Coordinates of C-alpha atoms and ligand atoms in Angstrom, one line a residue:
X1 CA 14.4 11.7 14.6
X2 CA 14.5 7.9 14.1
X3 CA 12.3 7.1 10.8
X4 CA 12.9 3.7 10.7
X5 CA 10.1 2.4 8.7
X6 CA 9.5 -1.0 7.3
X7 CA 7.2 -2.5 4.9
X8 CA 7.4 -6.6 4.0
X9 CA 11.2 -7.0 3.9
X10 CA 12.0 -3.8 3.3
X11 CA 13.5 -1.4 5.7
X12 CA 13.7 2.6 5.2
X13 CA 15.9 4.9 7.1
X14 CA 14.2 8.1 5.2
X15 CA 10.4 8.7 4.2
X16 CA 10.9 10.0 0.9
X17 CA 10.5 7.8 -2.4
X18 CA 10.3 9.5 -6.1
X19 CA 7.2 8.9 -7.0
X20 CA 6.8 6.4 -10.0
X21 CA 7.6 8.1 -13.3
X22 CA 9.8 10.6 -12.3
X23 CA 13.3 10.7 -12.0
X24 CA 13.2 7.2 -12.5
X25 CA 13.4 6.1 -16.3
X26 CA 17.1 5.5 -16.9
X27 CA 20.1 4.3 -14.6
X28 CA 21.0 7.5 -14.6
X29 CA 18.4 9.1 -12.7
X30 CA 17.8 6.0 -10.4
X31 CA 20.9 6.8 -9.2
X32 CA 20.9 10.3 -8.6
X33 CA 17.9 9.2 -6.6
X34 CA 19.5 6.8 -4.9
X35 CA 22.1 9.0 -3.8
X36 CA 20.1 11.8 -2.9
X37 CA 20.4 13.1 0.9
X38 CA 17.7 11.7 3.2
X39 CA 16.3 9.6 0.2
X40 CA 14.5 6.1 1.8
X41 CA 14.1 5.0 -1.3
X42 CA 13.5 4.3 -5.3
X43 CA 11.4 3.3 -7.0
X44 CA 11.4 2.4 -11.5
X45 CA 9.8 4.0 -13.7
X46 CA 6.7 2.1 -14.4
X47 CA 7.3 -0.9 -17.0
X48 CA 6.0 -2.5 -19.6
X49 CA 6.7 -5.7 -21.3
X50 CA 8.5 -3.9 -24.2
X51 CA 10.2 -0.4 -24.7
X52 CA 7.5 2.7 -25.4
X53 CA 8.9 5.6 -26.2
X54 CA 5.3 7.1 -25.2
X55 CA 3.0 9.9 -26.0
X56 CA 3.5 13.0 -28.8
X57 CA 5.8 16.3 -27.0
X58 CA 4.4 18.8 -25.6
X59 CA 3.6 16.1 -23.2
X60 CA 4.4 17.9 -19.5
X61 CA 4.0 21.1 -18.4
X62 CA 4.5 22.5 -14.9
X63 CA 3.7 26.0 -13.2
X64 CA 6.9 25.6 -10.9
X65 CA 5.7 29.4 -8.9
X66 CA 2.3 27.3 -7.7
X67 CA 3.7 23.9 -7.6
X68 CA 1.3 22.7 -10.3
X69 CA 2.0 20.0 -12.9
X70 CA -0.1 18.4 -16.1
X71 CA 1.4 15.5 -17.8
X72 CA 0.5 12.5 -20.3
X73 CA 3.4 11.0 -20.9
X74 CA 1.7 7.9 -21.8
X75 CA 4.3 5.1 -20.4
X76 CA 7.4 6.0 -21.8
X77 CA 10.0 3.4 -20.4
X78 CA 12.6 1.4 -21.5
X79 CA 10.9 -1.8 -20.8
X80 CA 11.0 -4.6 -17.9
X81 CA 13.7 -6.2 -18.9
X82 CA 15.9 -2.9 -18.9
X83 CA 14.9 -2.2 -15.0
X84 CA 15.5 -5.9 -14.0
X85 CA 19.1 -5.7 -15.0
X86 CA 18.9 -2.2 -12.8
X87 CA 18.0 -3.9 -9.9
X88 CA 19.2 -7.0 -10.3
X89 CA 23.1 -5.8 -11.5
X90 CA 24.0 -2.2 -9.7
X91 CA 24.7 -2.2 -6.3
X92 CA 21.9 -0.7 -5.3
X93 CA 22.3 2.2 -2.0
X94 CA 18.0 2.0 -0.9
X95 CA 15.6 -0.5 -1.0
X96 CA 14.6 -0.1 -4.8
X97 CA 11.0 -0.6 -5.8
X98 CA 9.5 -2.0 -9.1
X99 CA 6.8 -0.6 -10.2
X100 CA 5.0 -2.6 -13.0
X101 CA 2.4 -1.7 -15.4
X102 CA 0.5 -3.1 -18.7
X103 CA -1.5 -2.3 -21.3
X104 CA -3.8 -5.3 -20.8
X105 CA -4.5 -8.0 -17.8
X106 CA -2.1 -10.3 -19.8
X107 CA 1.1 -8.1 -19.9
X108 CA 0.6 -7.1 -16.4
X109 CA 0.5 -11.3 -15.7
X110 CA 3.7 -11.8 -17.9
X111 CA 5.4 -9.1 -16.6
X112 CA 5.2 -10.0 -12.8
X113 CA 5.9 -13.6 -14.0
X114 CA 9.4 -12.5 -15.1
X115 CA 9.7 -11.0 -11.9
X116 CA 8.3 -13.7 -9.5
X117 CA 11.1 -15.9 -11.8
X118 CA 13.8 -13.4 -11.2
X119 CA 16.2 -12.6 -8.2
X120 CA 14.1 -9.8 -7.3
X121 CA 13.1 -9.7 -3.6
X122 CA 11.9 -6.2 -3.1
X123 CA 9.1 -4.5 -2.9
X124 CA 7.1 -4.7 -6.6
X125 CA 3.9 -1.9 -6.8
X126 CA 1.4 -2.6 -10.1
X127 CA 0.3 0.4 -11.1
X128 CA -3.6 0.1 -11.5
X129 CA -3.8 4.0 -12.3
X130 CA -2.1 5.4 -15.4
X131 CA -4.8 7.5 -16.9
X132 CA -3.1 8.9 -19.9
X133 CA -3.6 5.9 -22.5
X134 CA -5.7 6.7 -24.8
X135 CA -8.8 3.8 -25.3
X136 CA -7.7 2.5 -21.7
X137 CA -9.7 3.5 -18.9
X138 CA -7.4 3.6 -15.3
X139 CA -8.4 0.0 -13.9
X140 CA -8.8 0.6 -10.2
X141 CA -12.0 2.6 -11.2
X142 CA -13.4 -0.6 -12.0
X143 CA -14.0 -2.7 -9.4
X144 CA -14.7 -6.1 -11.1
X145 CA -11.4 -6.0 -13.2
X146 CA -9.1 -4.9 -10.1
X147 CA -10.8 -8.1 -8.0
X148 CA -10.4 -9.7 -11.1
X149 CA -6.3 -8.9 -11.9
X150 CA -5.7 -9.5 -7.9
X151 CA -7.2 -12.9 -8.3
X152 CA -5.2 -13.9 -10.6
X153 CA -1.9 -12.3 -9.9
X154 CA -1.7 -13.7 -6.3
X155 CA -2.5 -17.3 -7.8
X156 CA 0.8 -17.2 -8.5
X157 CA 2.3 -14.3 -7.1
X158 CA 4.7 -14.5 -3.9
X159 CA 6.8 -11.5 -3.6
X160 CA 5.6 -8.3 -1.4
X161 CA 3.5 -6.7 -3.7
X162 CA 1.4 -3.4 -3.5
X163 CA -0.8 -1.4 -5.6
X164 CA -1.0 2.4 -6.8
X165 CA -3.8 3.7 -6.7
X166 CA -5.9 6.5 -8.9
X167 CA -7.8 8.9 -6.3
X168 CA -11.4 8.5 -5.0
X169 CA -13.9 11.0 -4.7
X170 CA -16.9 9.1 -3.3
X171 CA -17.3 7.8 -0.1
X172 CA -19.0 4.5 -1.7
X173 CA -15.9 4.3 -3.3
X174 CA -13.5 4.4 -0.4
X175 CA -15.8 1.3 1.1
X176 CA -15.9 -0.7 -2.1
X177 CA -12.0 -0.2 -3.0
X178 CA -11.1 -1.0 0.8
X179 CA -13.3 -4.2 0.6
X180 CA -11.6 -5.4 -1.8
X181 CA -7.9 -4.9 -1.0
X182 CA -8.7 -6.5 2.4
X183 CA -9.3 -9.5 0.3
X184 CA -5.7 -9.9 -0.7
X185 CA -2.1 -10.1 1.1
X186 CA -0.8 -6.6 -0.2
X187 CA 2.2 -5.4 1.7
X188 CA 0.9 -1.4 0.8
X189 CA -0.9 0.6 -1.3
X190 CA 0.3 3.7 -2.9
X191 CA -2.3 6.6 -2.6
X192 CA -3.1 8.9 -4.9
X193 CA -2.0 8.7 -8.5
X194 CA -2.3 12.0 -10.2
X195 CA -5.5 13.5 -10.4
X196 CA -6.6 12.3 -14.2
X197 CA -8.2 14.0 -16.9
X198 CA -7.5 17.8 -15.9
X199 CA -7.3 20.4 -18.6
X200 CA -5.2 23.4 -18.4
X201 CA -5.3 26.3 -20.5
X202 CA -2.4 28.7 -21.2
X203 CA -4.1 32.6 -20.7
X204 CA -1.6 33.9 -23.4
X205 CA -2.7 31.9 -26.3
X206 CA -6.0 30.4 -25.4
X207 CA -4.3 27.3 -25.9
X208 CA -4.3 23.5 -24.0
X209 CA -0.5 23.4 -22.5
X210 CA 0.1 19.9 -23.8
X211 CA -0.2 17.7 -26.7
X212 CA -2.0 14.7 -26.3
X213 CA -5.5 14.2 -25.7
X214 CA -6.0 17.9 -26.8
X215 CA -4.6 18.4 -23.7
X216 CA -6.6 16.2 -21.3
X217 CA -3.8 15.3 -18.4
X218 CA -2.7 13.5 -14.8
X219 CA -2.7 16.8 -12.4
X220 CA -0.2 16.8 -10.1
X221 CA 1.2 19.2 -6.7
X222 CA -0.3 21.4 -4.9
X223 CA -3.7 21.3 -6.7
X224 CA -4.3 17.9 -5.4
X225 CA -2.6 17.8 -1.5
X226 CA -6.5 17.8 -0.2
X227 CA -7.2 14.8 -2.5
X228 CA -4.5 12.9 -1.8
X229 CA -4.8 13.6 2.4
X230 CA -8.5 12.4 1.9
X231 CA -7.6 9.0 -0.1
X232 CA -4.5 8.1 2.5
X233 CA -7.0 9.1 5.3
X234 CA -9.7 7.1 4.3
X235 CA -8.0 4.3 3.6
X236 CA -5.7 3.9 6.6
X237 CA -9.7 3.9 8.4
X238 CA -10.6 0.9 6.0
X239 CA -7.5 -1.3 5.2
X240 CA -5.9 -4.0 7.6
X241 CA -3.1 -2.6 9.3
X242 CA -0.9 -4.8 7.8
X243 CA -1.6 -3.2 4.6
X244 CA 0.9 0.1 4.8
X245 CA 0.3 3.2 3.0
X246 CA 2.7 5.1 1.0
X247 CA 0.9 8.5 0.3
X248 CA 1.9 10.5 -2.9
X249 CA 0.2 13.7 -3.7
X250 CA 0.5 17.3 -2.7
X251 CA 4.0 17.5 -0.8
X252 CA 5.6 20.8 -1.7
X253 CA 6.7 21.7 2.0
X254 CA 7.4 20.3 5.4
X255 CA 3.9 20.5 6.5
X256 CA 2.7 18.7 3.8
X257 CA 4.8 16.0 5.3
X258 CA 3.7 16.3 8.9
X259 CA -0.3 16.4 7.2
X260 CA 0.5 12.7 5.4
X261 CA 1.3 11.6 8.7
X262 CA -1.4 12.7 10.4
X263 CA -3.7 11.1 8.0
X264 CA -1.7 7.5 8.3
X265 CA 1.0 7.8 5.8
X266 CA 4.4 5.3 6.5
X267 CA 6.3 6.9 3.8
X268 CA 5.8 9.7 1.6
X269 CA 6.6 10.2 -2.2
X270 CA 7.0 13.1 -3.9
X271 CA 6.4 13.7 -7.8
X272 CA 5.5 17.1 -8.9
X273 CA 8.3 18.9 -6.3
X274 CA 10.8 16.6 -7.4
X275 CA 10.8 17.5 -10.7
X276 CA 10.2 21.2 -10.3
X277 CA 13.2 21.4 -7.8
X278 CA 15.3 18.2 -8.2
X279 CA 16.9 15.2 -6.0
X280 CA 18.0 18.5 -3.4
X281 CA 14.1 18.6 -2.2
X282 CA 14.0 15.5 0.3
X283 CA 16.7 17.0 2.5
X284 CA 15.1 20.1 2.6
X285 CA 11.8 18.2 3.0
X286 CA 13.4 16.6 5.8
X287 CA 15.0 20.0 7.6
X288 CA 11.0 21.6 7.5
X289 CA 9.4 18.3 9.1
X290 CA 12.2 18.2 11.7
X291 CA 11.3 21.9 12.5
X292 CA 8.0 21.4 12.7
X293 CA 8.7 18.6 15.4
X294 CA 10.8 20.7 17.4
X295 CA 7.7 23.0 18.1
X296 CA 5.3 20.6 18.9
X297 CA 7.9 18.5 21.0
X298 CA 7.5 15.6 18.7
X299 CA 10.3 13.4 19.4
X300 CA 9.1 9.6 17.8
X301 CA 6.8 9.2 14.8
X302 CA 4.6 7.4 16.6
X303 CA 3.0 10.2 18.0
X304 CA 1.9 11.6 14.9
X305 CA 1.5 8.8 12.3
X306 CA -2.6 8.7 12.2
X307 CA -3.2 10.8 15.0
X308 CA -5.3 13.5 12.9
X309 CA -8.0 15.0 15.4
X310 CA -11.5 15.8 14.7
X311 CA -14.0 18.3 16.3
X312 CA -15.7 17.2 19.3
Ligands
DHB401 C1 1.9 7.8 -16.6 C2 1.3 8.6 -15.7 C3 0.9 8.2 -14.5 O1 0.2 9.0 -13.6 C4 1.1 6.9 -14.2 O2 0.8 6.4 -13.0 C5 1.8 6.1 -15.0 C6 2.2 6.5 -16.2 C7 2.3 8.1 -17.9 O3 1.6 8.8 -18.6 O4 3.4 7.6 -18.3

């Protein structure tokens, strides 16, 4: 299969990303991602202007037998200028994608200053999601401060730029975030975050399974593949087609793949899996989608990519 996809400048020969925050925080891991098998792409960990070393341990916990994950790791990263001299210094295998993020609308201004100032000329995605700082609510849930951020970051702003985005429940929701990314000349939106603010309870000691927030954390994997369908579906309805989707949420097996694509997805990134399983789960990712076009006779993405049917 030719999965030739492109986005801005960008061009990607695989589907599969790491999804922001994992396997991504230190050279090392960037490039075991970038030379995974059937990899399209990398993106950082997300940044802030200075090194955090993040929430209290426990701070992740996964159920790897149902593909389930909790975490609040709470922006642990080793700080802009740390993933700048990553991109800007290795030879770099895949299109490598910076993902940006900040504690207030002033660091998130100062840190894509330093970036619109640098050599960078990829693909740079602001997280507007993280839900595990405590006292900060996940921005994209209000709609006045995201207009309000996009404003003023494409004053300035020139570089391909897209946005992560936290998931939507509400149908209102879909319409009023889709309004107002229309407004703006994103290059893609990354759909869903994790799910925020789930609690999980271990049955052996009546007891939360991580530390911070008393527990309170992003869910992640299986648990929220029906979520994450429904946000890249509704959006790919709403958003300019010149606005590309990469959906995150959910993938554990081929299908889940081929169900991303139905909905609209142009690449696919994968968090919980690839840390339950490692850089070894996009190949095999890859193998289960091919299989599942040699049933259906599927020989160009074209004829799957939004082509979800309804009942008559
Ligand atoms: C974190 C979690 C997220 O889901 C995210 O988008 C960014 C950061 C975190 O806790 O580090």
């Amino acid at each position: 299969m030719n999965y030739t996809t492109k986005i801005a400048n960008q061009v990607f020969h695989h589907l599969f990303i790491n999804a922001a925050g994992v396997y991504c925080q230190t050279v090392e891991e960037l490039e075991q991602i970038q030379n995974a098998p059937c990899a399209g792409a990398v993106i950082t960990k997300s940044a802030t202007a200075k090194e955090r070393s993040g929430n209290s341990e426990p701070r992740y916990f996964e159920n790897s037998v149902e593909h389930n994950t909790i975490n609040s790791m709470g922006l642990p990263n080793l700080g802009i200028d740390y993933y700048l001299n990553y991109v800007l210094k290795h030879s770099l295998k895949l299109p490598t994608l910076f993902s940006i993020v900040g504690l207030s609308q002033s660091e998130i201004i100062d840190n894509l200053k330093k970036l619109q100032a640098s050599g960078f000329s990829g693909l740079t995605e602001l997280n507007l999601s993280c839900p595990n700082v405590s006292g900060k609510p996940q921005i994209a849930y209000d709609f006045a401060a995201t207009r309000e951020i996009l404003d003023n970051v494409f004053a300035f702003y020139s570089k391909p730029l897209g946005v992560k985005l936290p998931p939507y429940f509400d149908i209102a929701h879909f319409d009023q975030i889709a309004a107002i990314l229309n407004d703006y000349p994103l290059a893609y939106v990354n759909a869903i975050n994790s799910v925020g603010n789930g609690l999980v309870i271990d049955p052996e000691t009546d007891t939360v399974v991580i530390k911070p927030k008393d527990g309170f954390g992003g869910l992640g994997g299986k648990q929220i593949k029906a979520t994450a369908l429904a946000n890249v579906r509704a959006l790919r309805q709403r958003l300019h087609p010149q606005i590309k989707i990469i959906a995150t949420g959910g993938v554990i097996n081929g299908r889940d793949v081929y169900d991303h694509l139905l909905c609209g997805a142009d690449l696919i990134s994968i968090g919980s899996q690839l840390e339950i399983e490692g850089p070894t789960v996009f190949a095999r990712l890859e193998k289960e989608l091919e299989e599942i076009f040699a049933d259906k006779g599927i020989t160009d993405l074209r004829q799957v990519r939004g082509k979800l049917k309804l009942i008559a």
